[in-house]
């Protein structure tokens, strides 16, 4: 039976048949319609949806398979959440090598979007730490993929948007940590030039760096923000694990509007304490996870996230142009994130991270006005040799996708003929 569904931005909608997967040795459902694996639906747009087809829900593939406490190598099923890996690993002195801004993603979803975190300058993407996985194809074959075996399919599947088949299990290396605490430092910066200076100064001594930027700033406040850098800490003093709240309902209209945005950003800039602190790793890495279902705050029309990267040669003027355009629209979010990507080689054919500066923020869905604004941002990104992140996208045109990922044709021979997604059909057909 088909059921309506939405992804994290609650903007992309799809009606699709849902089939849960529970056993990694089970076959794919018979039939000829399109299928797509679905992890925990934390992608913002339609890359995890398959309107008119079938979604294979992988959260039932939630078992740990093997762990080597000497090397930290973990093998688990693809529907295991990063949150579960952390619950298991941190008390044993291990941590995921790369974590995105939420821990509620699956291992399969992390591979298919080759996710990045605040340590790209040190560790690259999740795909770099992946040793092997099993891929189930629609012809019934099961392939062990690694850098040695089926290497082309490995590179196509890392960042491959779920199009090459279902990953049933994966093996990856954890990293050793001294404890659950982080030694953090928060610094205010007054403009973009200071952000770039702080980034350059911080990377040698800090494993993690990220900045929040006030996207409503103009004039003297344009480009201001908070820079947060951190290392894992050997501090043995226990630090409380934060409580988790829940957004209890979807308000009838978005709570993010021009007035609340300006007020929140000013309060955040002036109200956040600067300096050193020791915190639990959760608030440093996953501040948004503190409020379950926070995505409802944008009301029934949902929101669109925009994450782009711009090339180093154009970074400062291009980020300034993007922020000016966003400020002029008096739209944008209270959590705009700015960070640097290093020039490490990409782990997958379609991996998004590349050398440059990445900006990510949310826009309440105001229909045509929002879509027109995002197309203007696309133009700036294209002129700055950049790209938009498919995991966050719900409306990019194919012509832009092909410009941002000029290597896109290299994945075509590896796509499973039965696999497709809303995102893929959109960018192939426009
Ligand atoms: C608050 C928040 C912060 C975020 N921060 C970051 C960030 O800092 N960095 C970053 O990189 N991303 C970030 N993301 C995006 C998120 O990490 C990715 O979208 C991730 O892929 C979601 O994983 P998921 O398990 O929910 O997969 P889904 O969203 O359900 O699916 C994502 C893709 O994975 C494929 N897939 C899922 N399981 C399998 C499988 N078993 N086999 C084959 N393909 C599969 C799907 O087909 C789809 O193409 C963030 C998202 C949120 C909500």
CSV table of C-alpha atoms and ligand atoms in Angstrom, one decimal:
chain,number,residue,atom,x,y,z
A,1,UNK,CA,0.0,0.0,0.0
A,2,UNK,CA,1.3,3.5,-0.8
A,3,UNK,CA,1.6,6.1,1.9
A,4,UNK,CA,2.4,9.8,1.8
A,5,UNK,CA,5.8,10.8,3.3
A,6,UNK,CA,8.1,13.8,3.7
A,7,UNK,CA,11.8,14.3,4.3
A,8,UNK,CA,13.4,16.5,7.0
A,9,UNK,CA,12.6,19.8,5.4
A,10,UNK,CA,8.9,18.8,5.2
A,11,UNK,CA,8.9,20.5,1.8
A,12,UNK,CA,9.5,17.6,-0.5
A,13,UNK,CA,6.6,15.2,-0.4
A,14,UNK,CA,6.1,11.8,-2.0
A,15,UNK,CA,3.6,9.0,-2.1
A,16,UNK,CA,5.4,5.7,-2.1
A,17,UNK,CA,5.1,2.0,-1.1
A,18,UNK,CA,7.0,1.4,2.1
A,19,UNK,CA,8.7,-2.0,2.6
A,20,UNK,CA,10.7,-2.5,5.8
A,21,UNK,CA,13.9,-4.5,5.6
A,22,UNK,CA,14.7,-6.6,8.7
A,23,UNK,CA,17.3,-9.2,7.6
A,24,UNK,CA,20.5,-8.5,5.8
A,25,UNK,CA,20.3,-11.8,3.9
A,26,UNK,CA,16.7,-11.2,2.6
A,27,UNK,CA,16.1,-10.6,-1.1
A,28,UNK,CA,14.8,-7.3,-2.5
A,29,UNK,CA,11.0,-7.3,-3.1
A,30,UNK,CA,10.1,-8.7,-6.6
A,31,UNK,CA,8.6,-6.5,-9.2
A,32,UNK,CA,9.6,-4.0,-11.8
A,33,UNK,CA,8.9,-0.6,-10.2
A,34,UNK,CA,11.6,1.7,-8.9
A,35,UNK,CA,13.1,1.2,-5.4
A,36,UNK,CA,15.3,3.3,-3.1
A,37,UNK,CA,16.8,2.5,0.3
A,38,UNK,CA,15.8,5.0,3.0
A,39,UNK,CA,17.8,5.5,6.2
A,40,UNK,CA,16.4,7.8,8.9
A,41,UNK,CA,15.1,10.5,6.5
A,42,UNK,CA,17.5,13.2,7.8
A,43,UNK,CA,18.1,14.4,4.2
A,44,UNK,CA,16.2,17.6,3.8
A,45,UNK,CA,14.8,17.1,0.3
A,46,UNK,CA,13.9,14.4,-2.2
A,47,UNK,CA,17.2,12.4,-2.4
A,48,UNK,CA,15.7,10.0,0.2
A,49,UNK,CA,12.2,9.9,-1.4
A,50,UNK,CA,10.9,7.9,-4.3
A,51,UNK,CA,7.5,9.3,-5.4
A,52,UNK,CA,5.4,6.7,-7.2
A,53,UNK,CA,7.9,3.9,-6.3
A,54,UNK,CA,9.0,1.9,-3.3
A,55,UNK,CA,11.1,2.9,-0.3
A,56,UNK,CA,13.0,0.2,1.4
A,57,UNK,CA,13.2,1.2,5.1
A,58,UNK,CA,16.5,0.1,6.5
A,59,UNK,CA,16.1,1.0,10.2
A,60,UNK,CA,15.3,-2.7,10.9
A,61,UNK,CA,18.9,-3.5,9.9
A,62,UNK,CA,20.1,-2.4,13.3
A,63,UNK,CA,22.6,-5.0,14.5
A,64,UNK,CA,26.2,-4.7,15.5
A,65,UNK,CA,28.1,-7.6,13.8
A,66,UNK,CA,31.7,-7.4,15.0
A,67,UNK,CA,34.1,-5.0,16.9
A,68,UNK,CA,37.8,-5.3,17.4
A,69,UNK,CA,38.7,-3.4,20.6
A,70,UNK,CA,42.4,-3.3,19.7
A,71,UNK,CA,42.0,-1.5,16.3
A,72,UNK,CA,38.5,0.1,16.8
A,73,UNK,CA,37.2,-1.4,13.6
A,74,UNK,CA,33.4,-1.9,13.8
A,75,UNK,CA,31.2,-3.9,11.4
A,76,UNK,CA,27.4,-3.2,11.7
A,77,UNK,CA,24.3,-3.3,9.7
A,78,UNK,CA,23.4,-0.3,7.5
A,79,UNK,CA,20.4,0.8,9.5
A,80,UNK,CA,22.3,1.3,12.7
A,81,UNK,CA,22.2,5.0,13.9
A,82,UNK,CA,25.3,7.0,14.5
A,83,UNK,CA,23.6,7.7,18.0
A,84,UNK,CA,23.8,3.9,18.7
A,85,UNK,CA,27.4,3.7,17.5
A,86,UNK,CA,28.3,6.6,19.9
A,87,UNK,CA,26.4,5.0,22.8
A,88,UNK,CA,28.4,1.8,22.3
A,89,UNK,CA,31.8,3.3,21.4
A,90,UNK,CA,32.3,6.4,23.7
A,91,UNK,CA,32.3,4.4,27.0
A,92,UNK,CA,34.9,2.2,25.4
A,93,UNK,CA,37.1,5.1,24.4
A,94,UNK,CA,36.2,5.3,20.7
A,95,UNK,CA,34.4,7.9,18.6
A,96,UNK,CA,33.1,8.0,15.0
A,97,UNK,CA,35.8,9.4,12.7
A,98,UNK,CA,33.4,11.9,11.2
A,99,UNK,CA,30.0,13.1,12.5
A,100,UNK,CA,27.5,15.5,10.8
A,101,UNK,CA,25.4,18.0,12.7
A,102,UNK,CA,22.9,15.3,13.9
A,103,UNK,CA,23.6,11.8,15.3
A,104,UNK,CA,20.2,10.5,14.1
A,105,UNK,CA,21.5,9.3,10.8
A,106,UNK,CA,22.1,5.7,9.7
A,107,UNK,CA,25.4,4.2,8.6
A,108,UNK,CA,23.9,3.6,5.1
A,109,UNK,CA,22.8,7.2,4.8
A,110,UNK,CA,26.2,8.4,6.0
A,111,UNK,CA,27.8,6.4,3.1
A,112,UNK,CA,25.3,7.4,0.4
A,113,UNK,CA,25.8,11.1,1.1
A,114,UNK,CA,29.5,10.7,2.1
A,115,UNK,CA,28.8,12.9,5.1
A,116,UNK,CA,31.3,15.5,6.4
A,117,UNK,CA,31.7,17.1,9.9
A,118,UNK,CA,33.6,19.8,11.6
A,119,UNK,CA,36.9,18.0,11.1
A,120,UNK,CA,37.2,17.9,7.3
A,121,UNK,CA,40.6,19.5,7.5
A,122,UNK,CA,41.8,16.5,9.6
A,123,UNK,CA,39.7,13.5,8.7
A,124,UNK,CA,37.9,14.2,5.4
A,125,UNK,CA,34.6,12.6,4.9
A,126,UNK,CA,33.0,9.4,6.4
A,127,UNK,CA,33.9,7.5,3.2
A,128,UNK,CA,37.6,7.9,3.9
A,129,UNK,CA,37.2,5.7,7.0
A,130,UNK,CA,35.1,3.1,5.4
A,131,UNK,CA,36.8,-0.2,4.8
A,132,UNK,CA,34.2,-2.3,3.1
A,133,UNK,CA,30.4,-2.9,2.7
A,134,UNK,CA,28.1,-5.4,1.1
A,135,UNK,CA,25.9,-4.1,-1.7
A,136,UNK,CA,22.7,-5.9,-2.6
A,137,UNK,CA,21.7,-5.3,-6.3
A,138,UNK,CA,18.3,-5.8,-7.9
A,139,UNK,CA,19.5,-8.8,-9.8
A,140,UNK,CA,20.0,-10.6,-6.5
A,141,UNK,CA,23.8,-10.3,-6.5
A,142,UNK,CA,25.6,-9.4,-3.3
A,143,UNK,CA,29.0,-7.7,-3.8
A,144,UNK,CA,31.7,-7.1,-1.2
A,145,UNK,CA,32.9,-3.6,-2.1
A,146,UNK,CA,36.2,-2.1,-0.9
A,147,UNK,CA,39.1,-0.2,-2.3
A,148,UNK,CA,40.5,-3.6,-3.5
A,149,UNK,CA,37.3,-5.5,-4.5
A,150,UNK,CA,34.7,-3.9,-6.8
A,151,UNK,CA,36.6,-0.7,-6.3
A,152,UNK,CA,34.6,1.2,-9.0
A,153,UNK,CA,31.3,0.3,-7.3
A,154,UNK,CA,32.8,1.3,-3.9
A,155,UNK,CA,33.6,4.8,-5.3
A,156,UNK,CA,30.2,5.0,-7.0
A,157,UNK,CA,28.4,4.1,-3.8
A,158,UNK,CA,30.2,6.4,-1.5
A,159,UNK,CA,28.3,9.7,-2.0
A,160,UNK,CA,26.3,7.8,-4.6
A,161,UNK,CA,22.9,8.9,-3.3
A,162,UNK,CA,21.5,5.4,-2.8
A,163,UNK,CA,21.4,4.7,-6.6
A,164,UNK,CA,23.8,1.7,-6.8
A,165,UNK,CA,21.8,-0.7,-4.6
A,166,UNK,CA,21.2,-1.4,-0.9
A,167,UNK,CA,24.1,-1.4,1.5
A,168,UNK,CA,23.3,-4.2,4.0
A,169,UNK,CA,26.3,-3.8,6.3
A,170,UNK,CA,29.5,-1.8,6.5
A,171,UNK,CA,32.8,-1.9,8.2
A,172,UNK,CA,34.7,1.3,9.3
A,173,UNK,CA,37.4,2.4,11.6
A,174,UNK,CA,36.5,4.3,14.8
A,175,UNK,CA,39.0,6.8,16.4
A,176,UNK,CA,40.4,6.6,19.9
A,177,UNK,CA,39.4,9.4,22.3
A,178,UNK,CA,40.3,10.1,25.9
A,179,UNK,CA,36.7,10.6,27.1
A,180,UNK,CA,33.2,12.0,26.4
A,181,UNK,CA,34.2,15.6,27.0
A,182,UNK,CA,35.3,18.3,24.6
A,183,UNK,CA,37.6,21.2,25.3
A,184,UNK,CA,35.9,24.0,23.4
A,185,UNK,CA,36.7,27.7,22.8
A,186,UNK,CA,34.2,30.2,21.5
A,187,UNK,CA,35.4,33.4,19.8
A,188,UNK,CA,33.4,36.3,18.4
A,189,UNK,CA,34.4,37.6,14.9
A,190,UNK,CA,33.2,40.9,13.5
A,191,UNK,CA,33.4,40.2,9.8
A,192,UNK,CA,34.2,37.6,7.2
A,193,UNK,CA,37.9,38.5,7.0
A,194,UNK,CA,38.3,37.7,10.7
A,195,UNK,CA,36.5,34.3,10.1
A,196,UNK,CA,39.0,33.3,7.4
A,197,UNK,CA,41.9,34.4,9.7
A,198,UNK,CA,40.5,32.4,12.6
A,199,UNK,CA,40.0,29.4,10.4
A,200,UNK,CA,43.6,29.5,9.2
A,201,UNK,CA,45.0,30.0,12.7
A,202,UNK,CA,42.8,27.2,14.3
A,203,UNK,CA,43.3,24.2,12.0
A,204,UNK,CA,46.8,23.2,13.2
A,205,UNK,CA,45.8,23.0,16.8
A,206,UNK,CA,42.1,22.2,16.7
A,207,UNK,CA,40.6,19.0,15.4
A,208,UNK,CA,37.2,20.6,15.0
A,209,UNK,CA,36.2,24.0,13.8
A,210,UNK,CA,32.9,25.6,12.8
A,211,UNK,CA,31.3,29.0,12.8
A,212,UNK,CA,27.8,30.3,13.2
A,213,UNK,CA,27.2,33.4,11.2
A,214,UNK,CA,24.5,36.1,11.5
A,215,UNK,CA,22.8,36.0,8.1
A,216,UNK,CA,20.6,38.9,9.0
A,217,UNK,CA,23.6,41.3,9.6
A,218,UNK,CA,24.1,44.4,7.5
A,219,UNK,CA,26.3,47.5,7.7
A,220,UNK,CA,28.5,47.2,10.8
A,221,UNK,CA,27.1,43.8,11.8
A,222,UNK,CA,27.6,42.3,8.3
A,223,UNK,CA,29.6,39.0,8.5
A,224,UNK,CA,29.7,38.8,12.2
A,225,UNK,CA,29.5,35.4,14.0
A,226,UNK,CA,30.8,33.0,16.6
A,227,UNK,CA,33.8,30.7,15.9
A,228,UNK,CA,33.8,27.4,17.8
A,229,UNK,CA,36.9,25.3,17.9
A,230,UNK,CA,37.5,22.1,19.9
A,231,UNK,CA,39.5,19.0,20.7
A,232,UNK,CA,38.5,15.9,22.5
A,233,UNK,CA,39.4,16.3,26.2
A,234,UNK,CA,41.1,14.1,28.7
A,235,UNK,CA,39.2,16.0,31.5
A,236,UNK,CA,37.9,13.4,33.9
A,237,UNK,CA,35.4,15.6,35.7
A,238,UNK,CA,31.9,14.3,34.8
A,239,UNK,CA,30.0,16.6,32.5
A,240,UNK,CA,26.2,16.2,32.4
A,241,UNK,CA,24.6,14.8,29.3
A,242,UNK,CA,22.1,17.4,28.1
A,243,UNK,CA,18.3,16.9,28.4
A,244,UNK,CA,16.3,16.4,25.3
A,245,UNK,CA,13.2,18.5,24.6
A,246,UNK,CA,10.6,18.0,22.0
A,247,UNK,CA,8.8,20.4,19.7
A,248,UNK,CA,5.3,19.2,20.7
A,249,UNK,CA,3.3,20.3,17.6
A,250,UNK,CA,3.5,21.9,14.2
A,251,UNK,CA,2.5,25.6,14.6
A,252,UNK,CA,0.0,26.8,12.0
A,253,UNK,CA,2.6,29.2,10.6
A,254,UNK,CA,6.4,29.3,10.7
A,255,UNK,CA,7.8,30.7,13.9
A,256,UNK,CA,10.8,31.9,11.9
A,257,UNK,CA,10.0,35.3,10.5
A,258,UNK,CA,11.9,38.5,9.9
A,259,UNK,CA,11.5,39.9,13.4
A,260,UNK,CA,12.2,36.7,15.3
A,261,UNK,CA,15.3,36.0,13.1
A,262,UNK,CA,16.9,39.4,13.8
A,263,UNK,CA,16.1,39.2,17.5
A,264,UNK,CA,17.4,35.7,17.8
A,265,UNK,CA,20.6,36.4,15.9
A,266,UNK,CA,21.4,39.5,18.0
A,267,UNK,CA,20.7,37.6,21.2
A,268,UNK,CA,22.9,34.7,20.1
A,269,UNK,CA,25.8,36.9,19.1
A,270,UNK,CA,25.8,39.0,22.3
A,271,UNK,CA,24.5,36.3,24.7
A,272,UNK,CA,26.9,33.4,24.0
A,273,UNK,CA,29.7,33.3,26.4
A,274,UNK,CA,33.2,33.6,24.8
A,275,UNK,CA,36.2,31.7,26.0
A,276,UNK,CA,37.1,28.2,27.0
A,277,UNK,CA,34.8,25.5,28.3
A,278,UNK,CA,34.6,21.8,28.9
A,279,UNK,CA,31.3,20.2,27.6
A,280,UNK,CA,29.8,16.9,26.8
A,281,UNK,CA,30.4,16.1,23.1
A,282,UNK,CA,26.7,16.2,22.3
A,283,UNK,CA,26.0,19.9,22.6
A,284,UNK,CA,29.2,20.7,20.7
A,285,UNK,CA,28.5,18.3,17.8
A,286,UNK,CA,24.7,18.1,17.8
A,287,UNK,CA,23.2,21.3,19.1
A,288,UNK,CA,20.0,20.8,17.1
A,289,UNK,CA,19.4,17.3,18.4
A,290,UNK,CA,18.6,18.9,21.8
A,291,UNK,CA,15.1,19.6,20.5
A,292,UNK,CA,13.4,16.6,18.9
A,293,UNK,CA,11.3,17.4,15.8
A,294,UNK,CA,12.7,21.0,15.7
A,295,UNK,CA,11.9,20.9,12.0
A,296,UNK,CA,8.2,21.5,12.8
A,297,UNK,CA,9.1,25.0,13.9
A,298,UNK,CA,8.7,26.1,10.2
A,299,UNK,CA,5.0,25.3,10.2
A,300,UNK,CA,3.1,23.1,7.7
A,301,UNK,CA,4.8,24.5,4.6
A,302,UNK,CA,8.2,23.3,5.8
A,303,UNK,CA,11.5,24.8,4.9
A,304,UNK,CA,14.4,24.5,2.4
A,305,UNK,CA,17.9,24.1,3.5
A,306,UNK,CA,20.7,25.5,1.2
A,307,UNK,CA,24.2,24.2,1.6
A,308,UNK,CA,26.9,25.2,-0.9
A,309,UNK,CA,30.6,25.2,-1.2
A,310,UNK,CA,32.6,27.9,-3.0
A,311,UNK,CA,36.2,27.5,-4.3
A,312,UNK,CA,39.1,28.9,-2.3
A,313,UNK,CA,40.0,31.5,-5.0
A,314,UNK,CA,36.5,33.1,-4.8
A,315,UNK,CA,35.6,32.2,-1.2
A,316,UNK,CA,35.5,35.6,0.6
A,317,UNK,CA,33.8,37.6,-2.1
A,318,UNK,CA,31.4,34.8,-3.0
A,319,UNK,CA,30.3,34.2,0.7
A,320,UNK,CA,29.9,38.0,1.1
A,321,UNK,CA,27.7,38.1,-2.1
A,322,UNK,CA,25.6,35.1,-0.8
A,323,UNK,CA,25.1,36.8,2.6
A,324,UNK,CA,24.3,40.1,1.0
A,325,UNK,CA,21.7,38.5,-1.2
A,326,UNK,CA,20.2,36.6,1.8
A,327,UNK,CA,20.2,39.6,4.1
A,328,UNK,CA,18.4,41.7,1.3
A,329,UNK,CA,15.8,39.0,1.1
A,330,UNK,CA,15.2,39.3,4.9
A,331,UNK,CA,14.9,35.5,4.9
A,332,UNK,CA,17.3,32.9,6.1
A,333,UNK,CA,17.7,31.0,9.3
A,334,UNK,CA,18.9,31.6,12.8
A,335,UNK,CA,21.5,28.9,12.4
A,336,UNK,CA,23.7,29.7,9.4
A,337,UNK,CA,26.8,27.5,9.5
A,338,UNK,CA,30.1,28.4,7.9
A,339,UNK,CA,33.1,26.1,7.7
A,340,UNK,CA,36.1,25.2,5.7
A,341,UNK,CA,36.7,22.1,3.5
A,342,UNK,CA,40.3,21.1,2.9
A,343,UNK,CA,41.7,19.9,-0.5
A,344,UNK,CA,41.7,16.2,0.5
A,345,UNK,CA,40.7,14.0,-2.5
A,346,UNK,CA,37.1,13.0,-2.6
A,347,UNK,CA,36.2,9.5,-1.3
A,348,UNK,CA,33.4,9.0,-3.8
A,349,UNK,CA,32.7,9.9,-7.4
A,350,UNK,CA,29.8,12.3,-6.4
A,351,UNK,CA,31.1,13.3,-2.9
A,352,UNK,CA,30.0,16.9,-2.2
A,353,UNK,CA,33.0,18.2,-0.1
A,354,UNK,CA,35.8,19.8,-2.0
A,355,UNK,CA,38.4,22.5,-1.2
A,356,UNK,CA,36.7,25.7,-0.2
A,357,UNK,CA,34.2,27.3,2.2
A,358,UNK,CA,30.8,25.9,2.9
A,359,UNK,CA,27.7,27.8,4.0
A,360,UNK,CA,24.5,26.1,5.2
A,361,UNK,CA,21.2,27.7,6.3
A,362,UNK,CA,17.5,27.1,6.3
A,363,UNK,CA,14.8,29.2,4.6
A,364,UNK,CA,11.1,29.1,5.6
A,365,UNK,CA,9.2,28.0,2.5
A,366,UNK,CA,7.6,31.1,1.1
A,367,UNK,CA,6.8,29.5,-2.3
A,368,UNK,CA,8.0,31.2,-5.5
A,369,UNK,CA,9.8,33.9,-3.6
A,370,UNK,CA,12.1,31.4,-1.8
A,371,UNK,CA,12.7,29.3,-5.0
A,372,UNK,CA,13.7,32.5,-6.9
A,373,UNK,CA,16.1,33.5,-4.1
A,374,UNK,CA,17.7,30.0,-4.1
A,375,UNK,CA,18.2,30.2,-7.9
A,376,UNK,CA,20.0,33.5,-7.4
A,377,UNK,CA,22.2,31.8,-4.9
A,378,UNK,CA,22.9,29.0,-7.4
A,379,UNK,CA,24.2,31.6,-9.9
A,380,UNK,CA,26.6,33.0,-7.3
A,381,UNK,CA,27.8,29.5,-6.4
A,382,UNK,CA,28.3,28.6,-10.1
A,383,UNK,CA,30.3,31.7,-10.8
A,384,UNK,CA,32.5,30.9,-7.7
A,385,UNK,CA,33.3,27.3,-9.0
A,386,UNK,CA,31.2,25.8,-6.3
A,387,UNK,CA,28.4,23.2,-5.8
A,388,UNK,CA,25.2,22.6,-3.9
A,389,UNK,CA,24.9,19.6,-1.5
A,390,UNK,CA,22.3,17.1,-2.9
A,391,UNK,CA,21.5,15.8,0.7
A,392,UNK,CA,20.1,19.2,1.5
A,393,UNK,CA,18.5,20.0,-1.8
A,394,UNK,CA,14.8,19.8,-2.9
A,395,UNK,CA,14.7,22.0,-6.0
A,396,UNK,CA,18.0,22.3,-7.9
A,397,UNK,CA,17.7,22.2,-11.7
A,398,UNK,CA,19.6,19.4,-13.6
A,399,UNK,CA,21.6,21.9,-15.6
A,400,UNK,CA,23.1,23.3,-12.4
A,401,UNK,CA,23.7,19.8,-10.9
A,402,UNK,CA,25.7,18.8,-14.0
A,403,UNK,CA,27.7,22.0,-13.7
A,404,UNK,CA,28.4,21.5,-10.0
A,405,UNK,CA,29.3,17.8,-10.5
A,406,UNK,CA,30.9,17.7,-14.0
A,407,UNK,CA,32.0,14.1,-13.3
A,408,UNK,CA,28.3,13.0,-12.9
A,409,UNK,CA,28.4,10.7,-16.0
A,410,UNK,CA,31.0,8.5,-14.3
A,411,UNK,CA,28.4,7.1,-11.9
A,412,UNK,CA,25.9,6.1,-14.7
A,413,UNK,CA,27.4,2.6,-15.4
A,414,UNK,CA,27.1,1.8,-11.7
A,415,UNK,CA,23.5,2.8,-11.1
A,416,UNK,CA,21.3,-0.2,-10.5
A,417,UNK,CA,18.6,-0.2,-13.2
A,418,UNK,CA,15.8,-0.5,-10.6
A,419,UNK,CA,17.0,2.2,-8.2
A,420,UNK,CA,15.9,5.8,-8.5
A,421,UNK,CA,14.9,8.8,-6.3
A,422,UNK,CA,13.0,12.0,-6.6
A,423,UNK,CA,16.2,14.0,-6.6
A,424,UNK,CA,17.8,11.9,-9.4
A,425,UNK,CA,14.7,12.0,-11.7
A,426,UNK,CA,14.6,15.8,-11.2
A,427,UNK,CA,18.2,16.5,-12.0
A,428,UNK,CA,18.2,14.1,-14.9
A,429,UNK,CA,15.0,15.4,-16.5
A,430,UNK,CA,15.5,19.2,-16.2
B,1,LIG,C1,20.2,18.7,11.8
B,1,LIG,C2,21.0,18.1,10.6
B,1,LIG,C3,22.3,18.4,10.5
B,1,LIG,C4,23.1,17.8,9.4
B,1,LIG,N1,24.4,18.1,9.3
B,1,LIG,C5,25.1,17.6,8.3
B,1,LIG,C6,26.5,17.8,8.3
B,1,LIG,O1,27.1,18.5,9.1
B,1,LIG,N2,27.2,17.1,7.3
B,1,LIG,C7,26.6,16.3,6.4
B,1,LIG,O2,27.3,15.8,5.5
B,1,LIG,N3,25.3,16.1,6.4
B,1,LIG,C8,24.5,16.7,7.4
B,1,LIG,N4,23.2,16.5,7.4
B,1,LIG,C9,22.6,15.6,6.4
B,1,LIG,C10,22.6,14.1,6.8
B,1,LIG,O3,23.8,13.8,7.4
B,1,LIG,C11,22.5,13.3,5.5
B,1,LIG,O4,21.4,13.7,4.8
B,1,LIG,C12,22.4,11.8,5.8
B,1,LIG,O5,22.7,11.1,4.6
B,1,LIG,C13,21.1,11.4,6.4
B,1,LIG,O6,21.2,10.0,6.7
B,1,LIG,P1,19.8,9.1,6.9
B,1,LIG,O7,20.2,7.8,7.5
B,1,LIG,O8,18.8,9.9,7.5
B,1,LIG,O9,19.5,8.8,5.4
B,1,LIG,P2,18.3,9.2,4.4
B,1,LIG,O10,18.1,10.7,4.5
B,1,LIG,O11,17.1,8.4,4.7
B,1,LIG,O12,18.8,8.8,3.0
B,1,LIG,C14,20.0,9.5,2.5
B,1,LIG,C15,20.5,8.8,1.3
B,1,LIG,O13,21.1,7.6,1.7
B,1,LIG,C16,20.5,6.5,0.9
B,1,LIG,N5,20.6,5.4,1.8
B,1,LIG,C17,20.1,5.3,3.1
B,1,LIG,N6,20.3,4.0,3.5
B,1,LIG,C18,20.9,3.3,2.5
B,1,LIG,C19,21.4,2.0,2.4
B,1,LIG,N7,21.3,1.1,3.4
B,1,LIG,N8,21.9,1.6,1.2
B,1,LIG,C20,22.1,2.5,0.2
B,1,LIG,N9,21.7,3.8,0.2
B,1,LIG,C21,21.1,4.2,1.4
B,1,LIG,C22,19.2,7.0,0.5
B,1,LIG,O14,18.7,6.3,-0.7
B,1,LIG,C23,19.4,8.5,0.3
B,1,LIG,O15,19.9,8.7,-1.0
B,1,LIG,C24,22.4,17.0,8.5
B,1,LIG,C25,21.1,16.7,8.6
B,1,LIG,C26,20.3,17.2,9.7
B,1,LIG,C27,18.9,16.9,9.8
